[in-house]
């Protein structure tokens, strides 16, 4: 049962030595071939969570705790060498900014082959052939010539494709994508997105996808997690969650009506400001901005409630008796 | 290009200057400085040295020029001459303190002149832009095409020995450096939004410079100048060391170091004392300006 | 790149001209009649008349500059006042000695600076960092002529290991007999570039390590050695630029160290010229050293451009 589990996170926390509590107890599972989308306001800890999965937050400035397993291997305790063995063949990441995420003084080809050569015992020539195949896979035109190009010689879209090629170079089982299209032109965004989904299905990877775009989430994701102040305050299958969000924050975020063709629709803004991550309130972090808040919300952190199997939310107003949930659905 | 070597260490990055600097900013800088122990120690040492030099005549020292043949080259620790005596039997402590007066004077004056002249030219070039900028900066480029020590040696060598000539030569070295810094800081300040705004409302150039540009620019230029003092101290004493600059029998650290070279076999410790003076001064100025720069590098 | 090279070389020509103008002016800022600056006081009346005519000393300054420049480009820097020898002849041997000293010192400083600066940047905030930064501040603050004396006291006077004077007997050769003369002056002269390179490399490494692509590289599973290669390749253009400039500064600024160690290079020549108020030697030496500096600047610029793929094709 657990064999197909790519990620297992329980009470995952990330704190920085600056005093910022960026991730404050995240629980989730990710199975093979599954795509999880993380939504949330800026600063809610999405990028830090993704980097934590690969333990890529600055090592000397980060304190990680809780349970985190990638394919059954403990990430919190692993040595740096064990981690670096996982990065590439098991998990890899696509970053938001293709401008700055590639080394400017190395060719694209070199940046792909060095990854392959690091993890696989094959010849330089073979690695280069594989790099070429990868560039073709991500549909970079005249791929052969592009192998010897430097990042600054490519357009933003091509650079992001090259970034994807690097991430795929060791056929990872899990691909993390941190707003991979935000920095690109609208038309290019769709191409990259379609490409990613296609490749994900073709290679059968699990994927965690951070985005601000509801439409993108709706199209790409199997499941959605809504993040607030370093916690998943709601998680569930994409269709259910979008149709009927449970948590007041998720409701606000997704707007009153979400219908088809909502691609390009940005998350609705909610009045008020997110809490100070240095000094989090004891209870529900959203309570100060919540229209449904009451005294009990501030008393202690609401536990995860599961009104129906497969859905969960951190709100005391969510009734976790399946019957009651059904009633509300009907009404 | 050329600036990398000389300038990279001495500049508050202009892009860090985001807002006009107000009194509260300088108070914050002051607080940070007070908390920086290394910088405070350096400033303390410099202050003690300065006080000793200023009040030298009141300290009950010997005559710095009057020697005695029987007391020549007494070692450090001789009763009556704590730091010994030099090759002409003059008290070392006395000469070190009086020597510091000249060394500091020749070291600091060129930087001070360059701060005023170079700063004014650089701000003019940066603020005016266009042809004026071109003219000033191209001339600066020429002086940058000389290694600084060579330029100082060549000019003061041609002019002949003497304190005045050494100061002129060194000023010629530092003015281009000050111009470059103040030009680049001014140019980047000029393009900041609020300065643009002030210009567009039709305020006179002088007003804009005084109210908006100077408060931003002066701090950075000043920090750079304090870094130059350290270079200047070494250069000033160096000129005297090779026979340019201060002439004997005046006490000056570089000159003393040169005349004591013959004593390295008999009194090695004694022979190195004047250099220690230069080293400590230069080191303290360097570290203090590092501290000042760090303290100013806050986004207040 | 070719276009850039040409443009850069063209830009160096007016600089070189202006630099020679400054050197030309040295004779004229010397107090008194220029003829007294370029001829010994006991020169015969014919010589005076000849030189006066040859350099057009009765003509306006621009003409004089032209005539002087015509001499200089043919390698004629005049004759020394002190020994009446051709300045150019002495310059060749002296400049080669200075070059040996300066390149050795610059290389030494570069190696030390890169190691210390790299370590300091990689281990920012640790004891290593603080030690390297202190070394750098010390290196740029120490009067190197004094450091030279201290080294002489320790290694020549007290321990007797190394000589304190001259460049060894006869012509220079890379054997121990000569190299032992080079060690102390080279170490002395290297502290300045070592300090500056340490500072620069530290800054560059800190900057590179803070860039996004370092996270990408770690995310690919690269080990420390490979990461170091990436950092080095990114840091190389800046480090080399500083090093090249420092070589230029050392060529022109070795006068103090050469004086301390009686190293028979251009610095010694300058020193003697100053003592004897030998303006032709002062002028010729300054001009040659400044031209070397201009050329090095140009070279450094071109190399830096060639090393950085982002600038190569513009
Ligand atoms: N290396 C770090 N050191 C200290 N604080 C950090 C670090 N990285 C992130 N943070 C802080 O952690 C919090 C969460 O940041 P994160 O980048 O995860 O937000 P995000 O949800 O990805 O936002 P966005 O949508 O803007 O990308 C922020 O307050 C940020 O300032
Ligand atoms: Mg983010």
PDB file of N, CA, C and O in Angstrom, chain B residues 25-71:
ATOM      1  N   UNK B  25      17.741  58.796   9.827  1.00  0.00           N
ATOM      2  CA  UNK B  25      18.664  57.834   9.229  1.00  0.00           C
ATOM      3  C   UNK B  25      20.038  57.968   9.866  1.00  0.00           C
ATOM      4  O   UNK B  25      20.659  56.977  10.261  1.00  0.00           O
ATOM      5  N   UNK B  26      20.498  59.204  10.006  1.00  0.00           N
ATOM      6  CA  UNK B  26      21.836  59.403  10.561  1.00  0.00           C
ATOM      7  C   UNK B  26      21.880  59.001  12.030  1.00  0.00           C
ATOM      8  O   UNK B  26      22.901  58.523  12.508  1.00  0.00           O
ATOM      9  N   UNK B  27      20.744  59.190  12.717  1.00  0.00           N
ATOM     10  CA  UNK B  27      20.717  58.710  14.107  1.00  0.00           C
ATOM     11  C   UNK B  27      20.863  57.198  14.153  1.00  0.00           C
ATOM     12  O   UNK B  27      21.599  56.656  14.973  1.00  0.00           O
ATOM     13  N   UNK B  28      20.179  56.527  13.227  1.00  0.00           N
ATOM     14  CA  UNK B  28      20.276  55.062  13.196  1.00  0.00           C
ATOM     15  C   UNK B  28      21.711  54.627  12.887  1.00  0.00           C
ATOM     16  O   UNK B  28      22.240  53.698  13.489  1.00  0.00           O
ATOM     17  N   UNK B  29      22.345  55.345  11.957  1.00  0.00           N
ATOM     18  CA  UNK B  29      23.745  55.039  11.630  1.00  0.00           C
ATOM     19  C   UNK B  29      24.615  55.205  12.868  1.00  0.00           C
ATOM     20  O   UNK B  29      25.445  54.349  13.194  1.00  0.00           O
ATOM     21  N   UNK B  30      24.386  56.300  13.583  1.00  0.00           N
ATOM     22  CA  UNK B  30      25.159  56.561  14.800  1.00  0.00           C
ATOM     23  C   UNK B  30      24.987  55.443  15.821  1.00  0.00           C
ATOM     24  O   UNK B  30      25.962  54.957  16.396  1.00  0.00           O
ATOM     25  N   UNK B  31      23.737  55.014  15.998  1.00  0.00           N
ATOM     26  CA  UNK B  31      23.486  53.932  16.962  1.00  0.00           C
ATOM     27  C   UNK B  31      24.218  52.666  16.558  1.00  0.00           C
ATOM     28  O   UNK B  31      24.843  51.998  17.373  1.00  0.00           O
ATOM     29  N   UNK B  32      24.155  52.350  15.271  1.00  0.00           N
ATOM     30  CA  UNK B  32      24.834  51.135  14.821  1.00  0.00           C
ATOM     31  C   UNK B  32      26.334  51.235  15.024  1.00  0.00           C
ATOM     32  O   UNK B  32      26.996  50.262  15.384  1.00  0.00           O
ATOM     33  N   UNK B  33      26.879  52.438  14.776  1.00  0.00           N
ATOM     34  CA  UNK B  33      28.309  52.632  14.969  1.00  0.00           C
ATOM     35  C   UNK B  33      28.693  52.404  16.431  1.00  0.00           C
ATOM     36  O   UNK B  33      29.678  51.739  16.724  1.00  0.00           O
ATOM     37  N   UNK B  34      27.888  52.961  17.335  1.00  0.00           N
ATOM     38  CA  UNK B  34      28.204  52.833  18.757  1.00  0.00           C
ATOM     39  C   UNK B  34      28.196  51.373  19.184  1.00  0.00           C
ATOM     40  O   UNK B  34      28.936  50.978  20.080  1.00  0.00           O
ATOM     41  N   UNK B  35      27.379  50.569  18.534  1.00  0.00           N
ATOM     42  CA  UNK B  35      27.296  49.164  18.922  1.00  0.00           C
ATOM     43  C   UNK B  35      28.431  48.326  18.306  1.00  0.00           C
ATOM     44  O   UNK B  35      28.641  47.196  18.712  1.00  0.00           O
ATOM     45  N   UNK B  36      29.120  48.903  17.300  1.00  0.00           N
ATOM     46  CA  UNK B  36      30.173  48.162  16.604  1.00  0.00           C
ATOM     47  C   UNK B  36      31.481  48.319  17.375  1.00  0.00           C
ATOM     48  O   UNK B  36      32.148  49.345  17.294  1.00  0.00           O
ATOM     49  N   UNK B  37      31.845  47.288  18.116  1.00  0.00           N
ATOM     50  CA  UNK B  37      32.948  47.440  19.052  1.00  0.00           C
ATOM     51  C   UNK B  37      34.281  47.668  18.340  1.00  0.00           C
ATOM     52  O   UNK B  37      35.069  48.514  18.733  1.00  0.00           O
ATOM     53  N   UNK B  38      34.524  46.890  17.264  1.00  0.00           N
ATOM     54  CA  UNK B  38      35.797  47.020  16.542  1.00  0.00           C
ATOM     55  C   UNK B  38      35.992  48.449  16.057  1.00  0.00           C
ATOM     56  O   UNK B  38      37.054  49.055  16.245  1.00  0.00           O
ATOM     57  N   UNK B  39      34.948  48.990  15.438  1.00  0.00           N
ATOM     58  CA  UNK B  39      35.051  50.352  14.927  1.00  0.00           C
ATOM     59  C   UNK B  39      35.308  51.345  16.053  1.00  0.00           C
ATOM     60  O   UNK B  39      36.124  52.265  15.913  1.00  0.00           O
ATOM     61  N   UNK B  40      34.618  51.157  17.174  1.00  0.00           N
ATOM     62  CA  UNK B  40      34.800  52.096  18.279  1.00  0.00           C
ATOM     63  C   UNK B  40      36.235  52.032  18.809  1.00  0.00           C
ATOM     64  O   UNK B  40      36.832  53.062  19.123  1.00  0.00           O
ATOM     65  N   UNK B  41      36.790  50.817  18.902  1.00  0.00           N
ATOM     66  CA  UNK B  41      38.173  50.694  19.356  1.00  0.00           C
ATOM     67  C   UNK B  41      39.108  51.435  18.394  1.00  0.00           C
ATOM     68  O   UNK B  41      39.995  52.191  18.819  1.00  0.00           O
ATOM     69  N   UNK B  42      38.901  51.242  17.089  1.00  0.00           N
ATOM     70  CA  UNK B  42      39.750  51.916  16.106  1.00  0.00           C
ATOM     71  C   UNK B  42      39.640  53.420  16.239  1.00  0.00           C
ATOM     72  O   UNK B  42      40.653  54.139  16.227  1.00  0.00           O
ATOM     73  N   UNK B  43      38.404  53.912  16.349  1.00  0.00           N
ATOM     74  CA  UNK B  43      38.224  55.356  16.495  1.00  0.00           C
ATOM     75  C   UNK B  43      38.908  55.837  17.777  1.00  0.00           C
ATOM     76  O   UNK B  43      39.513  56.912  17.807  1.00  0.00           O
ATOM     77  N   UNK B  44      38.822  55.016  18.836  1.00  0.00           N
ATOM     78  CA  UNK B  44      39.467  55.372  20.097  1.00  0.00           C
ATOM     79  C   UNK B  44      40.973  55.512  19.926  1.00  0.00           C
ATOM     80  O   UNK B  44      41.573  56.504  20.359  1.00  0.00           O
ATOM     81  N   UNK B  45      41.581  54.523  19.258  1.00  0.00           N
ATOM     82  CA  UNK B  45      43.032  54.583  19.049  1.00  0.00           C
ATOM     83  C   UNK B  45      43.399  55.832  18.255  1.00  0.00           C
ATOM     84  O   UNK B  45      44.334  56.570  18.612  1.00  0.00           O
ATOM     85  N   UNK B  46      42.635  56.105  17.191  1.00  0.00           N
ATOM     86  CA  UNK B  46      42.918  57.294  16.377  1.00  0.00           C
ATOM     87  C   UNK B  46      42.781  58.558  17.214  1.00  0.00           C
ATOM     88  O   UNK B  46      43.592  59.484  17.103  1.00  0.00           O
ATOM     89  N   UNK B  47      41.762  58.586  18.081  1.00  0.00           N
ATOM     90  CA  UNK B  47      41.543  59.777  18.909  1.00  0.00           C
ATOM     91  C   UNK B  47      42.713  59.983  19.860  1.00  0.00           C
ATOM     92  O   UNK B  47      43.222  61.107  19.999  1.00  0.00           O
ATOM     93  N   UNK B  48      43.179  58.901  20.481  1.00  0.00           N
ATOM     94  CA  UNK B  48      44.313  59.019  21.410  1.00  0.00           C
ATOM     95  C   UNK B  48      45.542  59.542  20.671  1.00  0.00           C
ATOM     96  O   UNK B  48      46.246  60.452  21.126  1.00  0.00           O
ATOM     97  N   UNK B  49      45.792  58.967  19.462  1.00  0.00           N
ATOM     98  CA  UNK B  49      46.941  59.425  18.681  1.00  0.00           C
ATOM     99  C   UNK B  49      46.806  60.902  18.355  1.00  0.00           C
ATOM    100  O   UNK B  49      47.762  61.686  18.506  1.00  0.00           O
ATOM    101  N   UNK B  50      45.622  61.300  17.918  1.00  0.00           N
ATOM    102  CA  UNK B  50      45.412  62.689  17.528  1.00  0.00           C
ATOM    103  C   UNK B  50      45.635  63.608  18.718  1.00  0.00           C
ATOM    104  O   UNK B  50      46.312  64.645  18.596  1.00  0.00           O
ATOM    105  N   UNK B  51      45.086  63.229  19.882  1.00  0.00           N
ATOM    106  CA  UNK B  51      45.249  64.071  21.066  1.00  0.00           C
ATOM    107  C   UNK B  51      46.719  64.208  21.425  1.00  0.00           C
ATOM    108  O   UNK B  51      47.211  65.311  21.716  1.00  0.00           O
ATOM    109  N   UNK B  52      47.456  63.082  21.392  1.00  0.00           N
ATOM    110  CA  UNK B  52      48.873  63.132  21.736  1.00  0.00           C
ATOM    111  C   UNK B  52      49.616  64.073  20.808  1.00  0.00           C
ATOM    112  O   UNK B  52      50.489  64.842  21.231  1.00  0.00           O
ATOM    113  N   UNK B  53      49.273  64.050  19.523  1.00  0.00           N
ATOM    114  CA  UNK B  53      49.970  64.921  18.570  1.00  0.00           C
ATOM    115  C   UNK B  53      49.612  66.372  18.796  1.00  0.00           C
ATOM    116  O   UNK B  53      50.484  67.253  18.767  1.00  0.00           O
ATOM    117  N   UNK B  54      48.311  66.620  19.030  1.00  0.00           N
ATOM    118  CA  UNK B  54      47.889  68.017  19.198  1.00  0.00           C
ATOM    119  C   UNK B  54      48.558  68.627  20.436  1.00  0.00           C
ATOM    120  O   UNK B  54      49.070  69.736  20.400  1.00  0.00           O
ATOM    121  N   UNK B  55      48.540  67.850  21.522  1.00  0.00           N
ATOM    122  CA  UNK B  55      49.055  68.402  22.778  1.00  0.00           C
ATOM    123  C   UNK B  55      50.508  68.014  23.037  1.00  0.00           C
ATOM    124  O   UNK B  55      50.970  68.068  24.176  1.00  0.00           O
ATOM    125  N   UNK B  56      51.237  67.629  21.986  1.00  0.00           N
ATOM    126  CA  UNK B  56      52.616  67.182  22.146  1.00  0.00           C
ATOM    127  C   UNK B  56      53.477  68.147  22.971  1.00  0.00           C
ATOM    128  O   UNK B  56      54.206  67.720  23.869  1.00  0.00           O
ATOM    129  N   UNK B  57      53.383  69.471  22.718  1.00  0.00           N
ATOM    130  CA  UNK B  57      54.256  70.386  23.477  1.00  0.00           C
ATOM    131  C   UNK B  57      53.973  70.366  24.976  1.00  0.00           C
ATOM    132  O   UNK B  57      54.815  70.795  25.763  1.00  0.00           O
ATOM    133  N   UNK B  58      52.771  69.905  25.365  1.00  0.00           N
ATOM    134  CA  UNK B  58      52.418  69.941  26.786  1.00  0.00           C
ATOM    135  C   UNK B  58      52.750  68.639  27.504  1.00  0.00           C
ATOM    136  O   UNK B  58      52.484  68.490  28.687  1.00  0.00           O
ATOM    137  N   UNK B  59      53.278  67.658  26.761  1.00  0.00           N
ATOM    138  CA  UNK B  59      53.428  66.332  27.353  1.00  0.00           C
ATOM    139  C   UNK B  59      54.769  66.163  28.068  1.00  0.00           C
ATOM    140  O   UNK B  59      55.072  65.083  28.552  1.00  0.00           O
ATOM    141  N   UNK B  60      55.575  67.217  28.147  1.00  0.00           N
ATOM    142  CA  UNK B  60      56.869  67.101  28.812  1.00  0.00           C
ATOM    143  C   UNK B  60      57.837  66.209  28.053  1.00  0.00           C
ATOM    144  O   UNK B  60      58.592  65.447  28.644  1.00  0.00           O
ATOM    145  N   UNK B  61      57.781  66.280  26.711  1.00  0.00           N
ATOM    146  CA  UNK B  61      58.681  65.453  25.904  1.00  0.00           C
ATOM    147  C   UNK B  61      60.008  66.176  25.689  1.00  0.00           C
ATOM    148  O   UNK B  61      60.184  67.315  26.102  1.00  0.00           O
ATOM    149  N   UNK B  62      60.949  65.495  24.992  1.00  0.00           N
ATOM    150  CA  UNK B  62      62.223  66.106  24.668  1.00  0.00           C
ATOM    151  C   UNK B  62      62.052  67.022  23.472  1.00  0.00           C
ATOM    152  O   UNK B  62      60.983  67.111  22.883  1.00  0.00           O
ATOM    153  N   UNK B  63      63.140  67.664  23.060  1.00  0.00           N
ATOM    154  CA  UNK B  63      63.143  68.436  21.822  1.00  0.00           C
ATOM    155  C   UNK B  63      63.289  67.453  20.659  1.00  0.00           C
ATOM    156  O   UNK B  63      64.238  66.667  20.617  1.00  0.00           O
ATOM    157  N   UNK B  64      62.361  67.464  19.707  1.00  0.00           N
ATOM    158  CA  UNK B  64      62.413  66.450  18.634  1.00  0.00           C
ATOM    159  C   UNK B  64      63.620  66.623  17.716  1.00  0.00           C
ATOM    160  O   UNK B  64      63.966  65.689  16.999  1.00  0.00           O
ATOM    161  N   UNK B  65      64.240  67.790  17.689  1.00  0.00           N
ATOM    162  CA  UNK B  65      65.346  68.007  16.761  1.00  0.00           C
ATOM    163  C   UNK B  65      66.705  67.937  17.436  1.00  0.00           C
ATOM    164  O   UNK B  65      67.724  67.799  16.784  1.00  0.00           O
ATOM    165  N   UNK B  66      66.725  68.063  18.753  1.00  0.00           N
ATOM    166  CA  UNK B  66      67.979  68.155  19.491  1.00  0.00           C
ATOM    167  C   UNK B  66      68.483  66.764  19.846  1.00  0.00           C
ATOM    168  O   UNK B  66      67.865  66.049  20.627  1.00  0.00           O
ATOM    169  N   UNK B  67      69.617  66.371  19.283  1.00  0.00           N
ATOM    170  CA  UNK B  67      70.161  65.052  19.588  1.00  0.00           C
ATOM    171  C   UNK B  67      71.355  65.131  20.509  1.00  0.00           C
ATOM    172  O   UNK B  67      71.710  66.202  21.006  1.00  0.00           O
ATOM    173  N   UNK B  68      71.963  63.980  20.774  1.00  0.00           N
ATOM    174  CA  UNK B  68      73.168  63.970  21.581  1.00  0.00           C
ATOM    175  C   UNK B  68      73.984  62.777  21.154  1.00  0.00           C
ATOM    176  O   UNK B  68      73.494  61.655  21.100  1.00  0.00           O
ATOM    177  N   UNK B  69      75.246  63.013  20.807  1.00  0.00           N
ATOM    178  CA  UNK B  69      76.061  61.962  20.234  1.00  0.00           C
ATOM    179  C   UNK B  69      76.314  60.806  21.201  1.00  0.00           C
ATOM    180  O   UNK B  69      76.466  59.669  20.788  1.00  0.00           O
ATOM    181  N   UNK B  70      76.317  61.099  22.488  1.00  0.00           N
ATOM    182  CA  UNK B  70      76.597  59.998  23.417  1.00  0.00           C
ATOM    183  C   UNK B  70      75.379  59.105  23.640  1.00  0.00           C
ATOM    184  O   UNK B  70      75.503  57.984  24.087  1.00  0.00           O
ATOM    185  N   UNK B  71      74.175  59.608  23.307  1.00  0.00           N
ATOM    186  CA  UNK B  71      72.983  58.805  23.574  1.00  0.00           C
ATOM    187  C   UNK B  71      72.461  58.137  22.300  1.00  0.00           C
ATOM    188  O   UNK B  71      71.285  57.820  22.203  1.00  0.00           O
TER     189      UNK B  71
END
